[in-house]
Amino acid sequence: MPVPAERFAYCDPIWSALRAQALELAEKEPSLASLAHATILNHQQLEDALSYHLAGKIGSEEVSAMLAREVFDEALQADPQIGEAVRADLSAVFERDPACHGYVEAFLFFKGFHALQCHRIAHWLWLKGRTTLAQFLQSRVSQLFAVDIHPAARIGRGIMMDHATGIVIGETAVVDDDVSMLHGVTLGGSGKEKGDRHPKIRRGVLLSAGAKVLGNIEVGEYSRVGAGSVVLHTVPANCTVAGVPARVIGCAGSDRPSQTMDQHIDPPDAPGGGSRE
C-alpha cells in the first residue's frame, strides 16, 4: 500500500508534491500507473525512490540493479547533503524549464537530472577512495545519458542541466550553486595543462547551448556565456560574454541569469549594451 503523502508534507514539501503528482499521473494515465507506484508511491522518502529509480537505469550485467541500489542507498544514508541537493535540483528544473510542468516529469524522465544525481553518488564514492566504482558510474552515465562528468568534479546544488546531451565536465572543474547549463556545454582543460586545469563556474551563471569553457579560469557569479562561445579567459561577474573566442559584450541582462534563462543577446552596438532587458 502506498504511504499517504500527507504524512510527509510537514517536513518534506518536495517529496509530498512529487507523490501527489505521481498519484495524479497514475489516475490520468493508467498505462503508467505501475511506473508511478514502483518508482515513487511505494517508497517512504525521496532518497528511497531515487535509489530505486536510478539503480534500475544504471544496472547492467557487470553490476546488477540490486547491487547498484545498495551503493546508492549507502551514499544517500551516509551523506544527507546529497538528498538536500537532489531537492534543490528538482526545484531548479521545475522553476526554470518551461517544458517541465511538475516534479514528477523531471524525476521520471529528465536525463539531465538523472545524470546529475548519479554524479553526486559517484563523487561521494570518489571522496571515499572507491575510485574504480565511481569511474564505473561515470562510464554508465556517459553511455546511458550522453553526459560525461568526472567523479572528482565538484558540483553545487540547485543545478539545472537542460536537455543535457553532450555535457562534459572535467576532473578539477567546480560548479557553484544555482547554475544552469544547456546541452553541449564543455567545462574542459586547455589540452596542455596538468593538475588544476578546469574551469570554476561561480554562483548563478547561465551557460548557453554549446558553450565551451576551457582551462583553469573563472566565470564570475551571475554572468552569461552565449551559445556556441569558446571561453579562454576569466569572465568578470555580472557580464555577458559571447563569440569565438569569447569577449565581454555587455551586462548579464538580469540579476539572476541562471533563473531567467534568457539566452537572447543583442549585438554590442544595439540599444541596451549587448543584452535584452
PDB file of C-alpha atoms in Angstrom:
ATOM      1  CA  MET A   1       0.000   0.000   0.000  1.00  0.00           C
ATOM      2  CA  PRO A   2       1.311   3.478  -0.819  1.00  0.00           C
ATOM      3  CA  VAL A   3       2.242   5.599   2.171  1.00  0.00           C
ATOM      4  CA  PRO A   4      -0.091   8.633   2.469  1.00  0.00           C
ATOM      5  CA  ALA A   5       1.585  11.765   1.131  1.00  0.00           C
ATOM      6  CA  GLU A   6       0.098  13.882   3.940  1.00  0.00           C
ATOM      7  CA  ARG A   7       2.332  12.083   6.432  1.00  0.00           C
ATOM      8  CA  PHE A   8       5.394  13.766   4.967  1.00  0.00           C
ATOM      9  CA  ALA A   9       4.024  17.174   3.947  1.00  0.00           C
ATOM     10  CA  TYR A  10       5.034  18.879   7.175  1.00  0.00           C
ATOM     11  CA  CYS A  11       8.712  18.006   6.835  1.00  0.00           C
ATOM     12  CA  ASP A  12       9.353  17.490   3.122  1.00  0.00           C
ATOM     13  CA  PRO A  13       7.193  19.556   0.764  1.00  0.00           C
ATOM     14  CA  ILE A  14       9.140  18.484  -2.351  1.00  0.00           C
ATOM     15  CA  TRP A  15       8.537  14.805  -1.611  1.00  0.00           C
ATOM     16  CA  SER A  16       4.907  15.440  -0.764  1.00  0.00           C
ATOM     17  CA  ALA A  17       4.349  17.323  -4.032  1.00  0.00           C
ATOM     18  CA  LEU A  18       6.163  14.610  -6.002  1.00  0.00           C
ATOM     19  CA  ARG A  19       3.962  11.899  -4.500  1.00  0.00           C
ATOM     20  CA  ALA A  20       0.785  13.871  -5.148  1.00  0.00           C
ATOM     21  CA  GLN A  21       1.792  14.388  -8.775  1.00  0.00           C
ATOM     22  CA  ALA A  22       2.676  10.695  -9.147  1.00  0.00           C
ATOM     23  CA  LEU A  23      -0.754   9.736  -7.828  1.00  0.00           C
ATOM     24  CA  GLU A  24      -2.398  12.099 -10.299  1.00  0.00           C
ATOM     25  CA  LEU A  25      -0.276  10.632 -13.101  1.00  0.00           C
ATOM     26  CA  ALA A  26      -1.367   7.102 -12.182  1.00  0.00           C
ATOM     27  CA  GLU A  27      -5.023   8.139 -12.258  1.00  0.00           C
ATOM     28  CA  LYS A  28      -4.828  10.070 -15.540  1.00  0.00           C
ATOM     29  CA  GLU A  29      -2.596   7.609 -17.418  1.00  0.00           C
ATOM     30  CA  PRO A  30      -3.320   4.023 -16.260  1.00  0.00           C
ATOM     31  CA  SER A  31      -0.643   2.621 -18.554  1.00  0.00           C
ATOM     32  CA  LEU A  32       1.960   4.400 -16.416  1.00  0.00           C
ATOM     33  CA  ALA A  33       0.364   3.591 -13.061  1.00  0.00           C
ATOM     34  CA  SER A  34       2.753   0.728 -12.365  1.00  0.00           C
ATOM     35  CA  LEU A  35       5.708   3.016 -13.094  1.00  0.00           C
ATOM     36  CA  ALA A  36       4.370   5.692 -10.741  1.00  0.00           C
ATOM     37  CA  HIS A  37       3.848   3.168  -7.961  1.00  0.00           C
ATOM     38  CA  ALA A  38       7.139   1.312  -8.406  1.00  0.00           C
ATOM     39  CA  THR A  39       9.329   4.408  -8.615  1.00  0.00           C
ATOM     40  CA  ILE A  40       7.569   6.820  -6.246  1.00  0.00           C
ATOM     41  CA  LEU A  41       4.393   5.778  -4.441  1.00  0.00           C
ATOM     42  CA  ASN A  42       5.751   2.566  -2.951  1.00  0.00           C
ATOM     43  CA  HIS A  43       8.539   4.428  -1.127  1.00  0.00           C
ATOM     44  CA  GLN A  44       8.542   6.365   2.127  1.00  0.00           C
ATOM     45  CA  GLN A  45      11.104   9.045   1.287  1.00  0.00           C
ATOM     46  CA  LEU A  46      12.642  10.710  -1.732  1.00  0.00           C
ATOM     47  CA  GLU A  47      16.025   9.079  -1.192  1.00  0.00           C
ATOM     48  CA  ASP A  48      14.488   5.583  -1.387  1.00  0.00           C
ATOM     49  CA  ALA A  49      12.587   6.424  -4.560  1.00  0.00           C
ATOM     50  CA  LEU A  50      15.683   7.945  -6.166  1.00  0.00           C
ATOM     51  CA  SER A  51      17.941   4.984  -5.419  1.00  0.00           C
ATOM     52  CA  TYR A  52      15.344   2.585  -6.823  1.00  0.00           C
ATOM     53  CA  HIS A  53      14.808   4.616  -9.974  1.00  0.00           C
ATOM     54  CA  LEU A  54      18.466   5.280 -10.735  1.00  0.00           C
ATOM     55  CA  ALA A  55      19.548   1.718  -9.967  1.00  0.00           C
ATOM     56  CA  GLY A  56      17.042   0.439 -12.493  1.00  0.00           C
ATOM     57  CA  LYS A  57      18.731   2.587 -15.136  1.00  0.00           C
ATOM     58  CA  ILE A  58      22.351   2.028 -14.111  1.00  0.00           C
ATOM     59  CA  GLY A  59      22.077  -1.732 -13.523  1.00  0.00           C
ATOM     60  CA  SER A  60      23.916  -3.903 -16.030  1.00  0.00           C
ATOM     61  CA  GLU A  61      25.385  -7.351 -16.480  1.00  0.00           C
ATOM     62  CA  GLU A  62      28.505  -6.194 -14.648  1.00  0.00           C
ATOM     63  CA  VAL A  63      26.720  -4.523 -11.720  1.00  0.00           C
ATOM     64  CA  SER A  64      23.134  -5.580 -11.101  1.00  0.00           C
ATOM     65  CA  ALA A  65      20.373  -3.108 -10.318  1.00  0.00           C
ATOM     66  CA  MET A  66      20.115  -4.616  -6.836  1.00  0.00           C
ATOM     67  CA  LEU A  67      23.812  -4.048  -6.134  1.00  0.00           C
ATOM     68  CA  ALA A  68      23.676  -0.554  -7.625  1.00  0.00           C
ATOM     69  CA  ARG A  69      20.784   0.292  -5.336  1.00  0.00           C
ATOM     70  CA  GLU A  70      22.750  -0.840  -2.299  1.00  0.00           C
ATOM     71  CA  VAL A  71      25.529   1.561  -3.286  1.00  0.00           C
ATOM     72  CA  PHE A  72      23.090   4.437  -3.848  1.00  0.00           C
ATOM     73  CA  ASP A  73      21.346   3.770  -0.530  1.00  0.00           C
ATOM     74  CA  GLU A  74      24.680   3.690   1.276  1.00  0.00           C
ATOM     75  CA  ALA A  75      25.693   7.089  -0.094  1.00  0.00           C
ATOM     76  CA  LEU A  76      22.312   8.737   0.492  1.00  0.00           C
ATOM     77  CA  GLN A  77      22.138   7.496   4.067  1.00  0.00           C
ATOM     78  CA  ALA A  78      25.732   8.442   4.858  1.00  0.00           C
ATOM     79  CA  ASP A  79      25.523  11.976   3.486  1.00  0.00           C
ATOM     80  CA  PRO A  80      22.214  13.837   3.995  1.00  0.00           C
ATOM     81  CA  GLN A  81      23.565  16.738   1.948  1.00  0.00           C
ATOM     82  CA  ILE A  82      23.107  14.642  -1.192  1.00  0.00           C
ATOM     83  CA  GLY A  83      19.370  14.436  -0.532  1.00  0.00           C
ATOM     84  CA  GLU A  84      19.253  18.181   0.101  1.00  0.00           C
ATOM     85  CA  ALA A  85      20.977  18.792  -3.242  1.00  0.00           C
ATOM     86  CA  VAL A  86      18.538  16.441  -5.001  1.00  0.00           C
ATOM     87  CA  ARG A  87      15.598  18.504  -3.758  1.00  0.00           C
ATOM     88  CA  ALA A  88      17.257  21.751  -4.804  1.00  0.00           C
ATOM     89  CA  ASP A  89      17.957  20.315  -8.271  1.00  0.00           C
ATOM     90  CA  LEU A  90      14.342  19.187  -8.675  1.00  0.00           C
ATOM     91  CA  SER A  91      13.152  22.664  -7.738  1.00  0.00           C
ATOM     92  CA  ALA A  92      15.608  24.237 -10.186  1.00  0.00           C
ATOM     93  CA  VAL A  93      14.330  22.146 -13.092  1.00  0.00           C
ATOM     94  CA  PHE A  94      10.692  22.805 -12.266  1.00  0.00           C
ATOM     95  CA  GLU A  95      11.185  26.541 -11.805  1.00  0.00           C
ATOM     96  CA  ARG A  96      13.457  27.222 -14.789  1.00  0.00           C
ATOM     97  CA  ASP A  97      12.412  24.812 -17.542  1.00  0.00           C
ATOM     98  CA  PRO A  98       9.175  25.913 -19.258  1.00  0.00           C
ATOM     99  CA  ALA A  99       8.801  22.383 -20.645  1.00  0.00           C
ATOM    100  CA  CYS A 100       8.614  20.955 -17.117  1.00  0.00           C
ATOM    101  CA  HIS A 101       5.141  21.081 -15.579  1.00  0.00           C
ATOM    102  CA  GLY A 102       5.826  19.193 -12.362  1.00  0.00           C
ATOM    103  CA  TYR A 103       8.437  17.493 -10.216  1.00  0.00           C
ATOM    104  CA  VAL A 104       7.240  14.093 -11.399  1.00  0.00           C
ATOM    105  CA  GLU A 105       8.276  14.774 -15.006  1.00  0.00           C
ATOM    106  CA  ALA A 106      11.824  15.719 -14.055  1.00  0.00           C
ATOM    107  CA  PHE A 107      12.151  12.835 -11.607  1.00  0.00           C
ATOM    108  CA  LEU A 108      10.930  10.181 -14.029  1.00  0.00           C
ATOM    109  CA  PHE A 109      12.087  11.366 -17.434  1.00  0.00           C
ATOM    110  CA  PHE A 110      14.693  14.158 -17.474  1.00  0.00           C
ATOM    111  CA  LYS A 111      18.106  12.657 -18.129  1.00  0.00           C
ATOM    112  CA  GLY A 112      19.963  15.794 -17.061  1.00  0.00           C
ATOM    113  CA  PHE A 113      18.511  15.341 -13.589  1.00  0.00           C
ATOM    114  CA  HIS A 114      19.329  11.618 -13.639  1.00  0.00           C
ATOM    115  CA  ALA A 115      22.917  12.179 -14.762  1.00  0.00           C
ATOM    116  CA  LEU A 116      23.496  14.817 -12.108  1.00  0.00           C
ATOM    117  CA  GLN A 117      22.210  12.637  -9.271  1.00  0.00           C
ATOM    118  CA  CYS A 118      24.341   9.717 -10.422  1.00  0.00           C
ATOM    119  CA  HIS A 119      27.311  12.072 -10.376  1.00  0.00           C
ATOM    120  CA  ARG A 120      26.529  13.013  -6.786  1.00  0.00           C
ATOM    121  CA  ILE A 121      26.783   9.334  -5.838  1.00  0.00           C
ATOM    122  CA  ALA A 122      29.958   8.878  -7.899  1.00  0.00           C
ATOM    123  CA  HIS A 123      31.517  11.934  -6.249  1.00  0.00           C
ATOM    124  CA  TRP A 124      30.745  10.505  -2.810  1.00  0.00           C
ATOM    125  CA  LEU A 125      32.420   7.252  -3.815  1.00  0.00           C
ATOM    126  CA  TRP A 126      35.422   9.157  -5.175  1.00  0.00           C
ATOM    127  CA  LEU A 127      35.905  11.007  -1.898  1.00  0.00           C
ATOM    128  CA  LYS A 128      35.717   7.668  -0.041  1.00  0.00           C
ATOM    129  CA  GLY A 129      38.566   6.294  -2.124  1.00  0.00           C
ATOM    130  CA  ARG A 130      36.309   3.972  -4.141  1.00  0.00           C
ATOM    131  CA  THR A 131      37.523   5.495  -7.369  1.00  0.00           C
ATOM    132  CA  THR A 132      37.061   2.487  -9.650  1.00  0.00           C
ATOM    133  CA  LEU A 133      33.375   2.132  -8.790  1.00  0.00           C
ATOM    134  CA  ALA A 134      32.992   5.887  -9.205  1.00  0.00           C
ATOM    135  CA  GLN A 135      34.500   5.639 -12.685  1.00  0.00           C
ATOM    136  CA  PHE A 136      32.170   2.752 -13.491  1.00  0.00           C
ATOM    137  CA  LEU A 137      29.222   5.013 -12.683  1.00  0.00           C
ATOM    138  CA  GLN A 138      30.718   7.780 -14.809  1.00  0.00           C
ATOM    139  CA  SER A 139      31.038   5.373 -17.725  1.00  0.00           C
ATOM    140  CA  ARG A 140      27.466   4.084 -17.384  1.00  0.00           C
ATOM    141  CA  VAL A 141      26.082   7.618 -17.181  1.00  0.00           C
ATOM    142  CA  SER A 142      28.003   8.548 -20.323  1.00  0.00           C
ATOM    143  CA  GLN A 143      26.616   5.502 -22.142  1.00  0.00           C
ATOM    144  CA  LEU A 144      23.032   5.966 -20.979  1.00  0.00           C
ATOM    145  CA  PHE A 145      22.579   9.731 -20.905  1.00  0.00           C
ATOM    146  CA  ALA A 146      25.364  11.136 -23.143  1.00  0.00           C
ATOM    147  CA  VAL A 147      26.608  13.193 -20.186  1.00  0.00           C
ATOM    148  CA  ASP A 148      30.241  12.807 -19.065  1.00  0.00           C
ATOM    149  CA  ILE A 149      31.093  14.221 -15.623  1.00  0.00           C
ATOM    150  CA  HIS A 150      34.310  13.189 -13.928  1.00  0.00           C
ATOM    151  CA  PRO A 151      33.583  11.865 -10.411  1.00  0.00           C
ATOM    152  CA  ALA A 152      36.070  14.295  -8.865  1.00  0.00           C
ATOM    153  CA  ALA A 153      34.301  17.386 -10.246  1.00  0.00           C
ATOM    154  CA  ARG A 154      32.653  19.458  -7.517  1.00  0.00           C
ATOM    155  CA  ILE A 155      29.084  20.477  -8.268  1.00  0.00           C
ATOM    156  CA  GLY A 156      26.855  22.580  -6.031  1.00  0.00           C
ATOM    157  CA  ARG A 157      23.109  22.420  -5.516  1.00  0.00           C
ATOM    158  CA  GLY A 158      20.203  23.921  -7.406  1.00  0.00           C
ATOM    159  CA  ILE A 159      21.735  22.918 -10.749  1.00  0.00           C
ATOM    160  CA  MET A 160      19.743  22.553 -13.961  1.00  0.00           C
ATOM    161  CA  MET A 161      21.109  20.642 -16.958  1.00  0.00           C
ATOM    162  CA  ASP A 162      18.553  21.314 -19.666  1.00  0.00           C
ATOM    163  CA  HIS A 163      18.423  18.552 -22.332  1.00  0.00           C
ATOM    164  CA  ALA A 164      21.951  17.659 -21.138  1.00  0.00           C
ATOM    165  CA  THR A 165      23.101  15.735 -24.219  1.00  0.00           C
ATOM    166  CA  GLY A 166      26.806  16.310 -24.790  1.00  0.00           C
ATOM    167  CA  ILE A 167      27.636  17.964 -21.467  1.00  0.00           C
ATOM    168  CA  VAL A 168      31.263  17.273 -20.462  1.00  0.00           C
ATOM    169  CA  ILE A 169      32.731  18.349 -17.110  1.00  0.00           C
ATOM    170  CA  GLY A 170      36.370  17.694 -16.303  1.00  0.00           C
ATOM    171  CA  GLU A 171      38.108  16.368 -13.206  1.00  0.00           C
ATOM    172  CA  THR A 172      39.086  19.633 -11.493  1.00  0.00           C
ATOM    173  CA  ALA A 173      36.038  21.657 -12.553  1.00  0.00           C
ATOM    174  CA  VAL A 174      33.946  23.413  -9.913  1.00  0.00           C
ATOM    175  CA  VAL A 175      30.315  24.413 -10.426  1.00  0.00           C
ATOM    176  CA  ASP A 176      28.866  26.531  -7.632  1.00  0.00           C
ATOM    177  CA  ASP A 177      25.202  26.638  -6.563  1.00  0.00           C
ATOM    178  CA  ASP A 178      22.337  27.855  -8.749  1.00  0.00           C
ATOM    179  CA  VAL A 179      23.967  27.312 -12.162  1.00  0.00           C
ATOM    180  CA  SER A 180      22.048  26.466 -15.334  1.00  0.00           C
ATOM    181  CA  MET A 181      23.612  24.846 -18.380  1.00  0.00           C
ATOM    182  CA  LEU A 182      22.202  23.569 -21.646  1.00  0.00           C
ATOM    183  CA  HIS A 183      23.184  20.764 -23.984  1.00  0.00           C
ATOM    184  CA  GLY A 184      26.647  20.658 -25.473  1.00  0.00           C
ATOM    185  CA  VAL A 185      28.367  22.574 -22.665  1.00  0.00           C
ATOM    186  CA  THR A 186      32.001  21.663 -22.044  1.00  0.00           C
ATOM    187  CA  LEU A 187      33.973  22.562 -18.926  1.00  0.00           C
ATOM    188  CA  GLY A 188      37.294  21.261 -20.135  1.00  0.00           C
ATOM    189  CA  GLY A 189      41.052  21.649 -19.987  1.00  0.00           C
ATOM    190  CA  SER A 190      43.069  23.654 -22.457  1.00  0.00           C
ATOM    191  CA  GLY A 191      44.819  20.493 -23.601  1.00  0.00           C
ATOM    192  CA  LYS A 192      48.268  21.316 -22.235  1.00  0.00           C
ATOM    193  CA  GLU A 193      47.830  21.867 -18.514  1.00  0.00           C
ATOM    194  CA  LYS A 194      48.217  19.379 -15.674  1.00  0.00           C
ATOM    195  CA  GLY A 195      46.872  19.451 -12.156  1.00  0.00           C
ATOM    196  CA  ASP A 196      44.135  22.014 -11.527  1.00  0.00           C
ATOM    197  CA  ARG A 197      43.224  22.612 -15.152  1.00  0.00           C
ATOM    198  CA  HIS A 198      39.439  23.038 -15.430  1.00  0.00           C
ATOM    199  CA  PRO A 199      37.028  25.973 -15.097  1.00  0.00           C
ATOM    200  CA  LYS A 200      35.427  27.353 -11.952  1.00  0.00           C
ATOM    201  CA  ILE A 201      31.817  28.363 -12.597  1.00  0.00           C
ATOM    202  CA  ARG A 202      30.512  30.683  -9.918  1.00  0.00           C
ATOM    203  CA  ARG A 203      27.037  31.061  -8.491  1.00  0.00           C
ATOM    204  CA  GLY A 204      24.102  31.943 -10.702  1.00  0.00           C
ATOM    205  CA  VAL A 205      25.874  31.564 -14.070  1.00  0.00           C
ATOM    206  CA  LEU A 206      23.998  30.655 -17.261  1.00  0.00           C
ATOM    207  CA  LEU A 207      25.981  28.518 -19.732  1.00  0.00           C
ATOM    208  CA  SER A 208      24.068  28.543 -23.007  1.00  0.00           C
ATOM    209  CA  ALA A 209      23.861  25.716 -25.524  1.00  0.00           C
ATOM    210  CA  GLY A 210      27.194  24.593 -26.908  1.00  0.00           C
ATOM    211  CA  ALA A 211      29.317  26.882 -24.718  1.00  0.00           C
ATOM    212  CA  LYS A 212      32.901  25.729 -24.212  1.00  0.00           C
ATOM    213  CA  VAL A 213      34.858  26.994 -21.197  1.00  0.00           C
ATOM    214  CA  LEU A 214      38.449  25.786 -21.332  1.00  0.00           C
ATOM    215  CA  GLY A 215      41.269  25.915 -18.825  1.00  0.00           C
ATOM    216  CA  ASN A 216      41.677  26.851 -15.176  1.00  0.00           C
ATOM    217  CA  ILE A 217      39.698  30.061 -15.491  1.00  0.00           C
ATOM    218  CA  GLU A 218      36.721  31.527 -13.648  1.00  0.00           C
ATOM    219  CA  VAL A 219      33.307  32.576 -14.891  1.00  0.00           C
ATOM    220  CA  GLY A 220      32.226  35.186 -12.371  1.00  0.00           C
ATOM    221  CA  GLU A 221      28.941  34.955 -10.490  1.00  0.00           C
ATOM    222  CA  TYR A 222      25.695  35.858 -12.254  1.00  0.00           C
ATOM    223  CA  SER A 223      27.289  36.039 -15.698  1.00  0.00           C
ATOM    224  CA  ARG A 224      26.147  34.584 -19.023  1.00  0.00           C
ATOM    225  CA  VAL A 225      28.059  32.686 -21.676  1.00  0.00           C
ATOM    226  CA  GLY A 226      26.435  32.908 -25.094  1.00  0.00           C
ATOM    227  CA  ALA A 227      25.510  29.871 -27.172  1.00  0.00           C
ATOM    228  CA  GLY A 228      28.400  28.354 -29.107  1.00  0.00           C
ATOM    229  CA  SER A 229      31.001  30.552 -27.412  1.00  0.00           C
ATOM    230  CA  VAL A 230      34.542  29.455 -26.606  1.00  0.00           C
ATOM    231  CA  VAL A 231      35.760  30.998 -23.345  1.00  0.00           C
ATOM    232  CA  LEU A 232      39.530  31.016 -22.844  1.00  0.00           C
ATOM    233  CA  HIS A 233      39.933  33.787 -20.252  1.00  0.00           C
ATOM    234  CA  THR A 234      38.353  34.653 -16.902  1.00  0.00           C
ATOM    235  CA  VAL A 235      34.939  36.289 -17.131  1.00  0.00           C
ATOM    236  CA  PRO A 236      34.048  39.122 -14.702  1.00  0.00           C
ATOM    237  CA  ALA A 237      30.930  38.885 -12.563  1.00  0.00           C
ATOM    238  CA  ASN A 238      27.590  40.130 -13.925  1.00  0.00           C
ATOM    239  CA  CYS A 239      28.711  40.142 -17.557  1.00  0.00           C
ATOM    240  CA  THR A 240      27.714  38.549 -20.848  1.00  0.00           C
ATOM    241  CA  VAL A 241      30.436  37.022 -22.998  1.00  0.00           C
ATOM    242  CA  ALA A 242      29.982  35.627 -26.490  1.00  0.00           C
ATOM    243  CA  GLY A 243      31.945  34.706 -29.570  1.00  0.00           C
ATOM    244  CA  VAL A 244      34.908  32.586 -30.658  1.00  0.00           C
ATOM    245  CA  PRO A 245      36.975  33.414 -28.752  1.00  0.00           C
ATOM    246  CA  ALA A 246      34.505  34.907 -26.299  1.00  0.00           C
ATOM    247  CA  ARG A 247      34.705  38.537 -25.211  1.00  0.00           C
ATOM    248  CA  VAL A 248      32.643  40.720 -22.920  1.00  0.00           C
ATOM    249  CA  ILE A 249      29.802  42.305 -24.880  1.00  0.00           C
ATOM    250  CA  GLY A 250      27.657  43.750 -22.091  1.00  0.00           C
ATOM    251  CA  CYS A 251      25.990  43.200 -18.766  1.00  0.00           C
ATOM    252  CA  ALA A 252      24.342  39.910 -17.800  1.00  0.00           C
ATOM    253  CA  GLY A 253      20.867  41.199 -18.669  1.00  0.00           C
ATOM    254  CA  SER A 254      19.349  40.319 -15.290  1.00  0.00           C
ATOM    255  CA  ASP A 255      20.269  39.865 -11.638  1.00  0.00           C
ATOM    256  CA  ARG A 256      19.733  36.087 -11.863  1.00  0.00           C
ATOM    257  CA  PRO A 257      20.623  34.847 -15.375  1.00  0.00           C
ATOM    258  CA  SER A 258      20.561  31.171 -14.363  1.00  0.00           C
ATOM    259  CA  GLN A 259      16.929  31.593 -13.346  1.00  0.00           C
ATOM    260  CA  THR A 260      15.639  33.878 -16.094  1.00  0.00           C
ATOM    261  CA  MET A 261      17.282  31.608 -18.697  1.00  0.00           C
ATOM    262  CA  ASP A 262      17.327  34.407 -21.286  1.00  0.00           C
ATOM    263  CA  GLN A 263      19.817  33.418 -23.992  1.00  0.00           C
ATOM    264  CA  HIS A 264      18.973  36.226 -26.389  1.00  0.00           C
ATOM    265  CA  ILE A 265      21.921  38.555 -26.929  1.00  0.00           C
ATOM    266  CA  ASP A 266      21.648  41.767 -28.941  1.00  0.00           C
ATOM    267  CA  PRO A 267      24.627  42.994 -30.970  1.00  0.00           C
ATOM    268  CA  PRO A 268      27.045  45.108 -28.902  1.00  0.00           C
ATOM    269  CA  ASP A 269      26.096  48.287 -30.784  1.00  0.00           C
ATOM    270  CA  ALA A 270      22.360  47.780 -30.197  1.00  0.00           C
ATOM    271  CA  PRO A 271      20.486  49.772 -27.511  1.00  0.00           C
ATOM    272  CA  GLY A 272      20.852  48.019 -24.171  1.00  0.00           C
ATOM    273  CA  GLY A 273      24.570  47.276 -24.370  1.00  0.00           C
ATOM    274  CA  GLY A 274      24.526  43.702 -25.637  1.00  0.00           C
ATOM    275  CA  SER A 275      21.639  42.238 -23.649  1.00  0.00           C
ATOM    276  CA  ARG A 276      17.876  42.269 -23.657  1.00  0.00           C
ATOM    277  CA  GLU A 277      16.123  43.600 -20.573  1.00  0.00           C
TER     278      GLU A 277
END
